[in-house]
CSV table of C-alpha atoms in Angstrom, one decimal:
chain,number,residue,atom,x,y,z
P,1,UNK,CA,-48.7,104.2,-153.3
P,2,UNK,CA,-48.8,103.5,-157.0
P,3,UNK,CA,-51.9,103.4,-159.2
P,4,UNK,CA,-51.4,99.7,-159.6
P,5,UNK,CA,-51.4,99.2,-155.8
P,6,UNK,CA,-54.5,101.3,-155.5
P,7,UNK,CA,-56.3,99.3,-158.2
P,8,UNK,CA,-55.4,96.0,-156.5
P,9,UNK,CA,-56.6,97.2,-153.1
P,10,UNK,CA,-60.0,98.2,-154.7
P,11,UNK,CA,-60.3,94.9,-156.4
P,12,UNK,CA,-59.5,93.1,-153.2
P,13,UNK,CA,-62.2,95.0,-151.3
P,14,UNK,CA,-64.8,94.5,-154.0
P,15,UNK,CA,-64.0,90.8,-153.9
P,16,UNK,CA,-64.6,90.8,-150.1
P,17,UNK,CA,-67.9,92.7,-150.5
P,18,UNK,CA,-69.2,90.4,-153.2
P,19,UNK,CA,-67.8,87.1,-151.9
P,20,UNK,CA,-65.7,86.4,-155.0
P,21,UNK,CA,-62.0,86.6,-155.9
P,22,UNK,CA,-60.3,89.7,-157.4
P,23,UNK,CA,-59.6,87.9,-160.7
P,24,UNK,CA,-63.3,87.5,-161.3
P,25,UNK,CA,-63.5,91.2,-162.3
P,26,UNK,CA,-61.2,90.7,-165.3
P,27,UNK,CA,-62.7,87.6,-166.7
P,28,UNK,CA,-64.1,87.7,-170.3
P,29,UNK,CA,-67.5,86.6,-169.1
P,30,UNK,CA,-70.1,87.3,-166.4
P,31,UNK,CA,-69.5,85.8,-163.0
P,32,UNK,CA,-72.3,84.9,-160.6
P,33,UNK,CA,-71.6,84.1,-156.9
P,34,UNK,CA,-73.7,83.7,-153.9
P,35,UNK,CA,-73.5,86.6,-151.5
P,36,UNK,CA,-72.4,86.1,-147.9
P,37,UNK,CA,-71.5,88.3,-145.0
P,38,UNK,CA,-67.9,89.1,-144.4
P,39,UNK,CA,-66.3,90.9,-141.3
P,40,UNK,CA,-64.1,93.0,-143.6
P,41,UNK,CA,-66.8,94.2,-146.0
P,42,UNK,CA,-67.6,97.9,-146.3
P,43,UNK,CA,-69.3,98.7,-143.1
P,44,UNK,CA,-72.4,100.3,-144.5
P,45,UNK,CA,-73.3,97.3,-146.7
P,46,UNK,CA,-76.3,95.2,-145.7
P,47,UNK,CA,-75.1,91.7,-146.4
P,48,UNK,CA,-75.9,89.2,-147.8
P,49,UNK,CA,-77.0,91.0,-151.0
P,50,UNK,CA,-80.1,89.9,-152.8
P,51,UNK,CA,-78.6,91.2,-156.1
P,52,UNK,CA,-75.5,93.4,-156.5
P,53,UNK,CA,-73.8,94.0,-159.8
P,54,UNK,CA,-70.3,95.3,-160.1
P,55,UNK,CA,-68.3,96.1,-163.3
P,56,UNK,CA,-64.7,97.3,-163.5
P,57,UNK,CA,-65.2,97.5,-167.3
P,58,UNK,CA,-64.2,93.9,-168.4
P,59,UNK,CA,-67.3,92.1,-167.3
P,60,UNK,CA,-70.0,92.0,-164.6
P,61,UNK,CA,-69.7,90.2,-161.3
P,62,UNK,CA,-73.1,89.5,-159.7
P,63,UNK,CA,-73.4,88.7,-156.0
P,64,UNK,CA,-76.8,87.2,-155.4
P,65,UNK,CA,-79.2,85.3,-153.2
P,66,UNK,CA,-79.7,81.7,-154.6
P,67,UNK,CA,-83.3,82.5,-155.6
P,68,UNK,CA,-82.2,85.5,-157.6
P,69,UNK,CA,-79.6,83.6,-159.6
P,70,UNK,CA,-81.8,82.4,-162.6
P,71,UNK,CA,-83.2,85.9,-163.3
P,72,UNK,CA,-79.8,87.6,-163.0
P,73,UNK,CA,-78.1,85.0,-165.1
P,74,UNK,CA,-80.6,85.4,-167.9
P,75,UNK,CA,-80.1,89.2,-167.7
P,76,UNK,CA,-76.3,89.1,-167.8
P,77,UNK,CA,-76.4,86.6,-170.7
P,78,UNK,CA,-78.7,88.9,-172.7
P,79,UNK,CA,-76.8,92.2,-172.4
P,80,UNK,CA,-73.2,93.3,-172.8
P,81,UNK,CA,-71.5,94.6,-169.5
P,82,UNK,CA,-71.6,98.2,-170.5
P,83,UNK,CA,-75.4,98.0,-171.1
P,84,UNK,CA,-76.3,96.2,-167.9
P,85,UNK,CA,-76.4,99.5,-165.9
P,86,UNK,CA,-78.6,101.6,-168.2
P,87,UNK,CA,-82.2,101.9,-169.3
P,88,UNK,CA,-84.1,100.6,-171.2
P,89,UNK,CA,-82.2,97.4,-170.3
P,90,UNK,CA,-82.7,97.8,-166.6
P,91,UNK,CA,-86.4,97.5,-167.1
P,92,UNK,CA,-85.8,93.9,-168.0
P,93,UNK,CA,-84.0,93.3,-164.7
P,94,UNK,CA,-86.7,95.2,-162.8
P,95,UNK,CA,-89.4,93.0,-164.4
P,96,UNK,CA,-87.5,89.9,-163.5
P,97,UNK,CA,-86.9,90.9,-159.9
P,98,UNK,CA,-90.5,92.2,-159.3
P,99,UNK,CA,-92.0,88.7,-158.7
P,100,UNK,CA,-89.4,88.2,-156.0
P,101,UNK,CA,-90.4,91.4,-154.3
P,102,UNK,CA,-87.2,93.3,-155.3
P,103,UNK,CA,-86.2,96.2,-157.5
P,104,UNK,CA,-83.0,97.9,-158.7
P,105,UNK,CA,-82.4,100.7,-156.1
P,106,UNK,CA,-78.9,102.1,-155.6
P,107,UNK,CA,-76.7,102.7,-158.7
P,108,UNK,CA,-73.5,104.8,-158.8
P,109,UNK,CA,-70.1,105.2,-160.3
P,110,UNK,CA,-67.0,104.9,-158.1
P,111,UNK,CA,-63.7,106.8,-158.6
P,112,UNK,CA,-60.2,106.1,-157.5
P,113,UNK,CA,-57.3,108.6,-157.4
P,114,UNK,CA,-54.7,108.8,-160.2
P,115,UNK,CA,-51.5,109.6,-158.3
P,116,UNK,CA,-50.0,111.3,-161.3
P,117,UNK,CA,-53.0,113.8,-161.3
P,118,UNK,CA,-53.3,114.5,-157.5
P,119,UNK,CA,-51.9,117.8,-156.4
P,120,UNK,CA,-52.7,120.8,-154.3
P,121,UNK,CA,-55.1,123.2,-155.9
P,122,UNK,CA,-55.2,126.9,-155.1
P,123,UNK,CA,-58.0,128.1,-152.8
P,124,UNK,CA,-58.9,131.7,-151.9
P,125,UNK,CA,-59.9,130.5,-148.4
P,126,UNK,CA,-58.0,129.1,-145.4
P,127,UNK,CA,-57.9,125.3,-145.4
P,128,UNK,CA,-57.6,123.3,-142.1
P,129,UNK,CA,-57.0,119.6,-141.5
P,130,UNK,CA,-59.5,118.4,-139.0
P,131,UNK,CA,-59.6,115.4,-136.7
P,132,UNK,CA,-62.9,114.0,-135.2
P,133,UNK,CA,-62.9,116.3,-132.2
P,134,UNK,CA,-62.6,119.3,-134.6
P,135,UNK,CA,-65.6,118.4,-136.7
P,136,UNK,CA,-67.9,117.0,-133.9
P,137,UNK,CA,-70.1,120.1,-134.1
P,138,UNK,CA,-70.7,119.8,-137.9
P,139,UNK,CA,-73.1,116.9,-138.0
P,140,UNK,CA,-75.8,119.0,-139.5
P,141,UNK,CA,-77.8,118.9,-142.7
P,142,UNK,CA,-75.6,121.3,-144.6
P,143,UNK,CA,-72.6,119.0,-144.1
P,144,UNK,CA,-74.4,115.7,-144.5
P,145,UNK,CA,-72.4,114.6,-147.6
P,146,UNK,CA,-69.0,115.2,-145.9
P,147,UNK,CA,-70.1,113.6,-142.6
P,148,UNK,CA,-72.6,110.9,-141.7
P,149,UNK,CA,-74.4,111.2,-138.4
P,150,UNK,CA,-75.6,107.6,-138.5
P,151,UNK,CA,-72.1,106.3,-138.7
P,152,UNK,CA,-70.1,109.1,-137.1
P,153,UNK,CA,-67.7,106.6,-135.5
P,154,UNK,CA,-66.4,105.9,-139.0
P,155,UNK,CA,-65.6,109.6,-139.8
P,156,UNK,CA,-61.9,109.8,-139.3
P,157,UNK,CA,-60.5,112.9,-141.1
P,158,UNK,CA,-61.7,116.1,-142.8
P,159,UNK,CA,-60.4,119.2,-144.5
P,160,UNK,CA,-62.4,122.4,-144.0
P,161,UNK,CA,-62.4,125.7,-145.9
P,162,UNK,CA,-62.9,128.8,-143.7
P,163,UNK,CA,-63.7,132.5,-144.3
P,164,UNK,CA,-63.1,134.7,-141.3
P,165,UNK,CA,-63.4,131.6,-139.0
P,166,UNK,CA,-66.6,130.4,-140.5
P,167,UNK,CA,-66.8,127.0,-142.2
P,168,UNK,CA,-67.9,127.3,-145.9
P,169,UNK,CA,-66.8,124.0,-147.3
P,170,UNK,CA,-66.0,120.6,-145.9
P,171,UNK,CA,-64.6,117.3,-147.3
P,172,UNK,CA,-64.7,114.4,-144.9
P,173,UNK,CA,-63.7,110.7,-145.2
P,174,UNK,CA,-65.1,107.7,-143.5
P,175,UNK,CA,-63.2,104.5,-142.7
P,176,UNK,CA,-65.7,102.3,-144.5
P,177,UNK,CA,-63.3,99.3,-144.6
P,178,UNK,CA,-59.8,98.4,-143.5
P,179,UNK,CA,-57.9,99.8,-146.5
P,180,UNK,CA,-60.2,102.3,-148.1
P,181,UNK,CA,-61.7,105.6,-146.9
P,182,UNK,CA,-64.6,107.2,-148.7
P,183,UNK,CA,-64.6,111.0,-149.4
P,184,UNK,CA,-67.7,113.1,-149.3
P,185,UNK,CA,-67.9,116.9,-150.0
P,186,UNK,CA,-70.1,119.8,-149.2
P,187,UNK,CA,-69.7,123.5,-150.1
P,188,UNK,CA,-72.2,126.2,-149.1
P,189,UNK,CA,-74.3,127.3,-152.1
P,190,UNK,CA,-73.0,130.9,-152.0
P,191,UNK,CA,-69.4,129.7,-152.3
P,192,UNK,CA,-69.7,127.1,-155.1
P,193,UNK,CA,-68.0,127.4,-158.5
P,194,UNK,CA,-64.8,128.8,-157.0
P,195,UNK,CA,-62.7,125.7,-156.9
P,196,UNK,CA,-63.3,125.0,-153.2
P,197,UNK,CA,-64.6,121.5,-153.6
P,198,UNK,CA,-61.6,120.6,-155.8
P,199,UNK,CA,-59.1,122.0,-153.3
P,200,UNK,CA,-60.7,120.2,-150.4
P,201,UNK,CA,-61.2,116.9,-152.2
P,202,UNK,CA,-57.6,116.7,-153.5
P,203,UNK,CA,-56.1,117.8,-150.2
P,204,UNK,CA,-58.1,115.2,-148.3
P,205,UNK,CA,-57.2,112.5,-150.9
P,206,UNK,CA,-53.5,113.2,-150.4
P,207,UNK,CA,-53.8,113.2,-146.7
P,208,UNK,CA,-55.5,109.9,-146.8
P,209,UNK,CA,-52.8,108.4,-149.0
P,210,UNK,CA,-50.1,109.5,-146.6
P,211,UNK,CA,-51.9,107.4,-143.9
P,212,UNK,CA,-51.6,104.3,-146.1
P,213,UNK,CA,-55.3,104.3,-147.0
P,214,UNK,CA,-56.9,104.4,-150.5
P,215,UNK,CA,-59.4,107.3,-150.9
P,216,UNK,CA,-62.4,106.6,-153.0
P,217,UNK,CA,-65.3,108.8,-154.3
P,218,UNK,CA,-68.9,107.9,-155.2
P,219,UNK,CA,-71.3,109.8,-157.4
P,220,UNK,CA,-74.5,109.2,-159.4
P,221,UNK,CA,-73.9,109.5,-163.2
P,222,UNK,CA,-76.5,112.3,-163.3
P,223,UNK,CA,-74.8,114.3,-160.6
P,224,UNK,CA,-72.6,116.1,-163.0
P,225,UNK,CA,-71.2,118.7,-160.5
P,226,UNK,CA,-70.0,115.8,-158.3
P,227,UNK,CA,-68.5,113.8,-161.3
P,228,UNK,CA,-66.7,116.9,-162.5
P,229,UNK,CA,-65.3,117.5,-159.0
P,230,UNK,CA,-64.0,114.0,-158.8
P,231,UNK,CA,-62.2,114.3,-162.2
P,232,UNK,CA,-60.9,117.8,-161.5
P,233,UNK,CA,-59.6,116.6,-158.1
P,234,UNK,CA,-57.5,113.8,-159.7
P,235,UNK,CA,-59.9,110.9,-159.6
P,236,UNK,CA,-60.9,108.7,-162.5
P,237,UNK,CA,-63.8,106.3,-162.9
P,238,UNK,CA,-63.0,102.8,-161.6
P,239,UNK,CA,-66.2,100.7,-161.2
P,240,UNK,CA,-69.9,100.8,-161.5
P,241,UNK,CA,-72.3,99.2,-159.0
P,242,UNK,CA,-76.0,98.5,-158.8
P,243,UNK,CA,-77.8,97.1,-155.8
P,244,UNK,CA,-81.4,95.7,-155.6
P,245,UNK,CA,-83.6,96.3,-152.6
P,246,UNK,CA,-87.1,95.2,-151.5
P,247,UNK,CA,-89.9,97.1,-153.3
P,248,UNK,CA,-91.2,98.4,-150.0
P,249,UNK,CA,-87.7,99.9,-149.2
P,250,UNK,CA,-87.7,101.6,-152.7
P,251,UNK,CA,-91.1,103.1,-152.2
P,252,UNK,CA,-90.2,104.3,-148.8
P,253,UNK,CA,-87.1,106.1,-150.2
P,254,UNK,CA,-89.4,107.7,-152.8
P,255,UNK,CA,-91.8,108.9,-150.0
P,256,UNK,CA,-94.5,106.5,-150.9
P,257,UNK,CA,-96.6,104.6,-148.4
P,258,UNK,CA,-96.7,100.9,-148.0
P,259,UNK,CA,-99.1,98.8,-150.2
P,260,UNK,CA,-102.0,97.0,-148.6
P,261,UNK,CA,-100.7,94.1,-146.5
P,262,UNK,CA,-97.2,95.6,-146.1
P,263,UNK,CA,-95.9,96.6,-142.7
């Protein structure tokens, strides 16, 4: 699979998720569409979106509920694409969404592999390719980035690092949609900074590609160890995404109780 094919598959998937067409991500202006459910969307997405912004670098595509369109349109017309995902500008979007009971919530950078950079990296520990029966016992907190207990049926492949038979690092991928598998990585604290994450991530990415699927990787901008691992493993930044959620949901995620009148 070439880099061009990988990029086209990612654009096609983003178009499915946002209810637009792949060409919308390369237009020279912001594109706003109304969100709608789709059977081929990433399986963890809660569709329709109220407000979801995606940029592959050329512009911003916004997939919104009809009632959010005026506020989002005003925001996109005010700021350049590269500034729509950063503060202080995001406070403008937050203020516009607040009367609608919504707030910016999830925001991350997504990475795709560059096949010219993918390769096996040396590792001082034994690496094992794992199928679902092999990692069924690892749905614990220490491996919660590599595996997802809530969606374990989607976890399809993993690579583990072992010392004397004990698992010390794990990269897992979930079949989040038909053509793309998402990679997550965990390494026990005592074994970090030894190149284990890079060896596991790159090996799993190559195994994913041999199965005809595109591996992708997600990280918050501020999670520098994760971003560095993505780049060192042969991934490059591909798109940025921001999703708004109900204010009550945001407060719950922050460990805050509901406001008076909320259930």
